[in-house]
Amino acid sequence: MPSSPDPLFAGLGQAVRIGTNLLATLMVGGGLGWSIDSYVLPTEPWGLVGGLILGVIAGIRNAYRTAQRWDHS
Amino acid sequence: MEDPLHPFELHTIVPLSLFGLDVSINKAVIMMFVVVGLVTLLLTKARSSGSLIPTKLQSVAELLVEFIRGMIHETMGPEGMRFFPLIATLFLFILFCNLLGLMPGAYTVTSQLVVTGAFALGVYTLSLLVGFKVHGVKFLGILVPSGTPAWLLPLMIPIEIISQLARPVSLSVRLFANMTAGHVILGVLFGLTISGGLLIGWLPFSFTVALYGLEVGIAFIQAYIFTILTCVYMGDAFHLH
């Protein structure tokens, strides 16, 4: 972000995002995997496992991408 | 000691029913009315003077408009100014809900997942609609990060779908959890103050004073984060990659 009014404010704003993003991707990934297991395919428990793993990957990728944006500030 | 989650319970004050839907008035609804009324009143008053030499209220309002405008320009570019009313409304509403909720006896509307979830889902759906309107079917390319080799696609597309779906979840949970956690901690510390008595009660009480200051800061930061992320998602819809 180029010129935010207050660097501390903007910096805090960006830092606080990462934690919840990790949690949210994990929840969504696990939830999707679980619902595939229970309603779509008889793949218990591998849908949940795969979904959680994908969720972790997505969360870390998002954190990485968020952190990458900092350098341009 | 009182249950620290007790302040989050909602009780119907005026029972109302509209087409079989429960639209009863409770404390949260009243707080929302108060917030809307207060914001409207303050901004109308700030605008009414409209002098070249701004009054105090007017300069605060001008700072606010500049702040939100800066946020939109950074993330969406000038074409994002179409969404200025939406973004400004969101920011002011969430900010005043957070701040007024800190008053003793008031209710923090944003500590309800229903409220934050509705905001997040609405904003996210809008960003999807904008994306499909601007780019058509090509908007699905948001699921394919640029420069992905073809053999990685079966892995990348589920990951991107998950991170897209996580956006409204993280947006709503962040605001809700921050508000709830802050108020629970304040409640617990106040409870300790009362049960501690004069001898030791000053210790948790001084913590509540410090934490209250922190909570005021968090009220600003969370409102800011919610709106800036709204802008970022809208911006992603405008500019693919």
Coordinates of C-alpha atoms in Angstrom, one line a residue:
Chain A
M1 CA 0.0 0.0 0.0
P2 CA 1.6 3.3 -1.1
S3 CA 0.5 6.3 1.0
S4 CA -1.7 5.4 3.9
P5 CA -2.4 8.2 6.4
D6 CA -0.7 6.6 9.3
P7 CA 2.1 3.9 8.8
L8 CA 1.5 2.3 12.2
F9 CA -2.2 2.1 11.6
A10 CA -1.8 0.6 8.1
G11 CA 0.9 -1.8 9.3
L12 CA -1.1 -3.1 12.2
G13 CA -4.1 -3.5 9.8
Q14 CA -2.0 -5.7 7.6
A15 CA -0.4 -7.7 10.3
V16 CA -3.7 -8.6 12.0
R17 CA -5.1 -10.1 8.8
I18 CA -2.8 -13.0 8.5
G19 CA -3.9 -14.9 11.6
T20 CA -7.6 -15.1 10.9
N21 CA -6.8 -15.8 7.3
L22 CA -5.0 -19.0 8.3
L23 CA -7.9 -20.0 10.5
A24 CA -10.5 -19.3 7.9
T25 CA -8.9 -21.2 5.1
L26 CA -8.4 -24.2 7.4
M27 CA -12.1 -24.0 8.4
V28 CA -13.3 -23.7 4.8
G29 CA -11.0 -26.5 3.6
G30 CA -12.0 -28.8 6.3
G31 CA -15.7 -28.0 5.9
L32 CA -15.6 -28.6 2.2
G33 CA -13.8 -31.9 2.6
W34 CA -16.2 -33.0 5.4
S35 CA -19.3 -32.2 3.3
I36 CA -17.9 -34.1 0.3
D37 CA -17.3 -37.0 2.7
S38 CA -20.8 -37.0 4.2
Y39 CA -23.0 -36.0 1.3
V40 CA -21.3 -36.5 -2.1
L41 CA -18.8 -39.4 -2.1
P42 CA -18.2 -42.3 0.2
T43 CA -14.6 -41.3 0.8
E44 CA -14.7 -41.0 4.6
P45 CA -12.3 -39.8 6.1
W46 CA -10.0 -38.9 3.1
G47 CA -12.1 -35.9 1.9
L48 CA -11.7 -34.3 5.3
V49 CA -8.0 -35.0 5.4
G50 CA -7.4 -33.7 1.9
G51 CA -9.6 -30.7 2.5
L52 CA -7.6 -29.8 5.6
I53 CA -4.3 -30.2 3.8
L54 CA -5.5 -28.0 1.0
G55 CA -6.8 -25.5 3.5
V56 CA -3.4 -25.3 5.2
I57 CA -1.7 -24.8 1.8
A58 CA -4.2 -22.1 0.9
G59 CA -3.7 -20.3 4.2
I60 CA 0.1 -20.3 4.0
R61 CA -0.1 -19.2 0.4
N62 CA -2.4 -16.3 1.3
A63 CA -0.1 -15.3 4.2
Y64 CA 2.8 -15.4 1.8
R65 CA 1.0 -13.3 -0.8
T66 CA -0.1 -10.7 1.9
A67 CA 3.4 -10.5 3.1
Q68 CA 4.7 -10.0 -0.4
R69 CA 2.5 -6.9 -0.8
W70 CA 4.4 -5.2 2.0
D71 CA 7.6 -4.8 0.1
H72 CA 5.9 -2.4 -2.4
S73 CA 4.8 0.0 0.3
Chain B
M1 CA -19.1 -14.1 39.7
E2 CA -21.3 -13.1 36.7
D3 CA -21.1 -15.1 33.5
P4 CA -18.8 -13.1 31.2
L5 CA -20.9 -14.1 28.2
H6 CA -24.0 -12.7 29.8
P7 CA -23.8 -9.2 28.2
F8 CA -24.0 -10.9 24.7
E9 CA -27.5 -12.3 25.3
L10 CA -30.3 -10.6 23.5
H11 CA -33.8 -10.4 24.8
T12 CA -36.8 -9.3 22.9
I13 CA -38.1 -5.9 23.9
V14 CA -40.9 -5.3 21.4
P15 CA -42.1 -8.5 19.8
L16 CA -42.9 -7.9 16.1
S17 CA -43.7 -10.3 13.3
L18 CA -43.7 -9.5 9.6
F19 CA -45.0 -12.1 7.2
G20 CA -44.2 -14.8 9.7
L21 CA -40.6 -13.6 10.1
D22 CA -39.5 -12.7 13.6
V23 CA -38.4 -9.0 13.4
S24 CA -38.6 -8.2 17.1
I25 CA -36.9 -5.2 18.4
N26 CA -34.1 -6.0 20.8
K27 CA -31.1 -4.2 22.3
A28 CA -29.0 -4.8 19.2
V29 CA -31.6 -3.3 16.9
I30 CA -32.0 -0.3 19.1
M31 CA -28.2 0.2 19.0
M32 CA -28.2 0.0 15.2
F33 CA -30.9 2.7 15.1
V34 CA -28.9 4.8 17.5
V35 CA -25.7 4.4 15.4
V36 CA -27.5 5.2 12.1
G37 CA -29.2 8.3 13.7
L38 CA -25.9 9.5 15.3
V39 CA -23.9 9.2 12.1
T40 CA -26.5 10.9 10.0
L41 CA -26.9 13.7 12.6
L42 CA -23.1 14.3 12.9
L43 CA -22.5 14.3 9.2
T44 CA -25.5 16.5 8.4
K45 CA -24.4 18.9 11.0
A46 CA -20.8 18.9 9.7
R47 CA -22.1 19.5 6.2
S48 CA -24.6 22.2 7.1
S49 CA -22.0 24.9 8.0
G50 CA -20.2 24.4 4.7
S51 CA -18.0 27.5 5.3
L52 CA -14.6 28.0 3.7
I53 CA -13.0 28.1 7.1
P54 CA -14.1 24.7 8.5
T55 CA -15.6 24.2 11.9
K56 CA -14.1 21.5 14.1
L57 CA -16.8 19.0 13.1
Q58 CA -16.4 19.9 9.5
S59 CA -12.7 19.4 9.4
V60 CA -13.1 16.0 11.1
A61 CA -15.7 15.0 8.4
E62 CA -13.3 16.3 5.7
L63 CA -10.5 14.2 7.1
L64 CA -12.7 11.2 7.1
V65 CA -13.8 11.6 3.5
E66 CA -10.1 12.1 2.5
F67 CA -9.2 8.9 4.5
I68 CA -11.8 6.8 2.8
R69 CA -11.0 8.3 -0.6
G70 CA -7.4 7.4 -0.1
M71 CA -8.3 3.9 0.8
I72 CA -10.4 3.5 -2.4
H73 CA -7.8 5.0 -4.7
E74 CA -5.0 2.8 -3.4
T75 CA -6.9 -0.4 -3.8
M76 CA -9.4 0.1 -6.6
G77 CA -8.1 3.1 -8.5
P78 CA -10.2 6.0 -9.5
E79 CA -13.0 3.9 -11.0
G80 CA -13.6 2.5 -7.6
M81 CA -15.1 5.9 -6.5
R82 CA -18.4 4.6 -7.7
F83 CA -18.4 2.5 -4.5
F84 CA -17.5 5.4 -2.3
P85 CA -21.0 5.6 -0.7
L86 CA -21.0 1.9 0.1
I87 CA -17.5 1.9 1.5
A88 CA -18.0 5.0 3.6
T89 CA -21.3 3.7 5.0
L90 CA -19.7 0.4 6.0
F91 CA -16.8 2.1 7.6
L92 CA -18.8 4.6 9.6
F93 CA -21.4 2.0 10.7
I94 CA -18.9 -0.5 11.9
L95 CA -16.7 2.1 13.5
F96 CA -19.6 3.7 15.4
C97 CA -21.0 0.2 16.4
N98 CA -17.6 -0.7 17.8
L99 CA -17.1 2.6 19.6
L100 CA -20.6 2.9 21.0
G101 CA -20.5 -0.7 22.1
L102 CA -17.7 0.3 24.5
M103 CA -20.0 2.6 26.5
P104 CA -21.2 1.0 29.7
G105 CA -24.7 -0.4 29.3
A106 CA -24.6 -0.3 25.5
Y107 CA -24.6 -3.3 23.2
T108 CA -21.9 -4.1 20.7
V109 CA -23.8 -5.0 17.5
T110 CA -20.6 -6.2 15.8
S111 CA -20.1 -8.9 18.5
Q112 CA -22.9 -10.9 16.7
L113 CA -21.7 -13.2 14.0
V114 CA -25.1 -12.7 12.2
V115 CA -24.4 -9.0 11.7
T116 CA -20.7 -9.3 10.6
G117 CA -21.6 -12.4 8.5
A118 CA -24.3 -10.6 6.7
F119 CA -22.0 -7.7 6.0
A120 CA -19.2 -10.0 4.8
L121 CA -21.5 -12.1 2.6
G122 CA -23.1 -9.1 1.1
V123 CA -19.8 -7.4 0.3
Y124 CA -18.3 -10.6 -1.1
T125 CA -21.3 -11.3 -3.3
L126 CA -21.2 -7.8 -4.6
S127 CA -17.5 -8.1 -5.5
L128 CA -18.3 -11.4 -7.4
L129 CA -21.2 -9.6 -9.2
V130 CA -18.9 -6.7 -10.1
G131 CA -16.3 -9.1 -11.3
F132 CA -18.6 -11.0 -13.6
K133 CA -20.1 -7.8 -14.9
V134 CA -16.8 -6.3 -15.8
H135 CA -15.0 -9.4 -17.1
G136 CA -17.8 -11.8 -18.0
V137 CA -16.9 -15.5 -17.9
K138 CA -13.2 -14.5 -18.0
F139 CA -13.6 -13.6 -14.3
L140 CA -13.3 -17.3 -13.5
G141 CA -9.6 -16.8 -14.4
I142 CA -9.3 -15.4 -10.8
L143 CA -9.1 -19.1 -9.9
V144 CA -6.0 -19.6 -11.9
P145 CA -3.0 -17.6 -10.6
S146 CA -0.9 -16.1 -13.4
G147 CA 2.1 -18.2 -14.4
T148 CA 0.8 -21.5 -13.2
P149 CA 2.1 -24.5 -15.2
A150 CA -0.6 -26.7 -16.6
W151 CA 0.3 -29.8 -14.6
L152 CA -0.2 -27.8 -11.3
L153 CA -3.8 -26.7 -12.2
P154 CA -5.6 -29.7 -10.6
L155 CA -3.9 -28.7 -7.3
M156 CA -4.1 -24.9 -7.7
I157 CA -7.8 -24.6 -8.6
P158 CA -9.1 -26.2 -5.4
I159 CA -6.6 -24.2 -3.3
E160 CA -7.8 -21.0 -5.0
I161 CA -11.5 -22.0 -4.5
I162 CA -10.8 -22.5 -0.8
S163 CA -9.0 -19.2 -0.4
Q164 CA -11.8 -17.4 -2.3
L165 CA -14.4 -19.0 0.0
A166 CA -12.4 -18.2 3.0
R167 CA -12.6 -14.5 2.3
P168 CA -16.1 -13.9 3.7
V169 CA -15.4 -16.3 6.5
S170 CA -12.3 -14.5 7.7
L171 CA -13.8 -11.1 7.1
S172 CA -16.8 -11.9 9.4
V173 CA -15.0 -14.0 12.0
R174 CA -12.2 -11.4 12.4
L175 CA -14.5 -8.6 13.4
F176 CA -16.9 -10.7 15.5
A177 CA -14.1 -12.5 17.3
N178 CA -12.1 -9.3 18.1
M179 CA -15.2 -7.6 19.5
T180 CA -16.4 -10.5 21.5
A181 CA -13.0 -11.4 22.9
G182 CA -12.3 -7.8 24.0
H183 CA -15.6 -7.5 25.8
V184 CA -15.2 -10.9 27.5
I185 CA -11.8 -9.9 28.8
L186 CA -13.1 -6.6 30.0
G187 CA -16.0 -8.4 31.7
V188 CA -13.8 -11.0 33.4
L189 CA -11.4 -8.3 34.7
F190 CA -14.2 -6.2 36.0
G191 CA -15.6 -9.3 37.7
L192 CA -12.2 -9.9 39.3
T193 CA -12.1 -6.3 40.5
I194 CA -15.4 -6.7 42.2
S195 CA -14.7 -10.0 43.8
G196 CA -11.1 -8.9 44.7
G197 CA -12.3 -6.1 47.0
L198 CA -10.2 -3.1 47.9
L199 CA -7.2 -5.1 49.0
I200 CA -6.3 -6.7 45.6
G201 CA -9.0 -5.3 43.3
W202 CA -7.0 -2.3 42.2
L203 CA -4.7 -4.7 40.2
P204 CA -7.3 -6.0 37.8
F205 CA -9.0 -2.6 37.7
S206 CA -5.8 -1.0 36.4
F207 CA -5.7 -3.7 33.7
T208 CA -9.2 -2.8 32.7
V209 CA -8.2 0.8 32.3
A210 CA -5.3 -0.1 30.1
L211 CA -7.3 -2.7 28.1
Y212 CA -10.1 -0.2 27.6
G213 CA -7.7 2.1 25.8
L214 CA -6.5 -0.9 23.7
E215 CA -10.2 -1.7 22.9
V216 CA -10.7 1.8 21.6
G217 CA -7.8 1.3 19.3
I218 CA -9.1 -2.1 18.2
A219 CA -12.5 -0.6 17.4
F220 CA -10.7 1.7 14.9
I221 CA -8.4 -0.9 13.5
Q222 CA -11.1 -3.5 13.0
A223 CA -13.4 -1.0 11.2
Y224 CA -10.4 0.0 9.1
I225 CA -9.5 -3.6 8.3
F226 CA -13.0 -4.6 7.3
T227 CA -13.3 -1.6 4.9
I228 CA -9.8 -1.9 3.4
L229 CA -10.4 -5.6 2.8
T230 CA -13.7 -4.8 1.2
C231 CA -11.8 -2.4 -1.1
V232 CA -9.2 -5.0 -1.8
Y233 CA -11.8 -7.6 -2.8
M234 CA -13.6 -5.1 -5.0
G235 CA -10.2 -4.2 -6.5
D236 CA -9.5 -7.8 -7.3
A237 CA -12.8 -8.0 -9.1
F238 CA -11.9 -4.9 -11.2
H239 CA -8.4 -5.8 -12.0
L240 CA -7.8 -9.5 -12.8
H241 CA -4.2 -10.3 -11.7

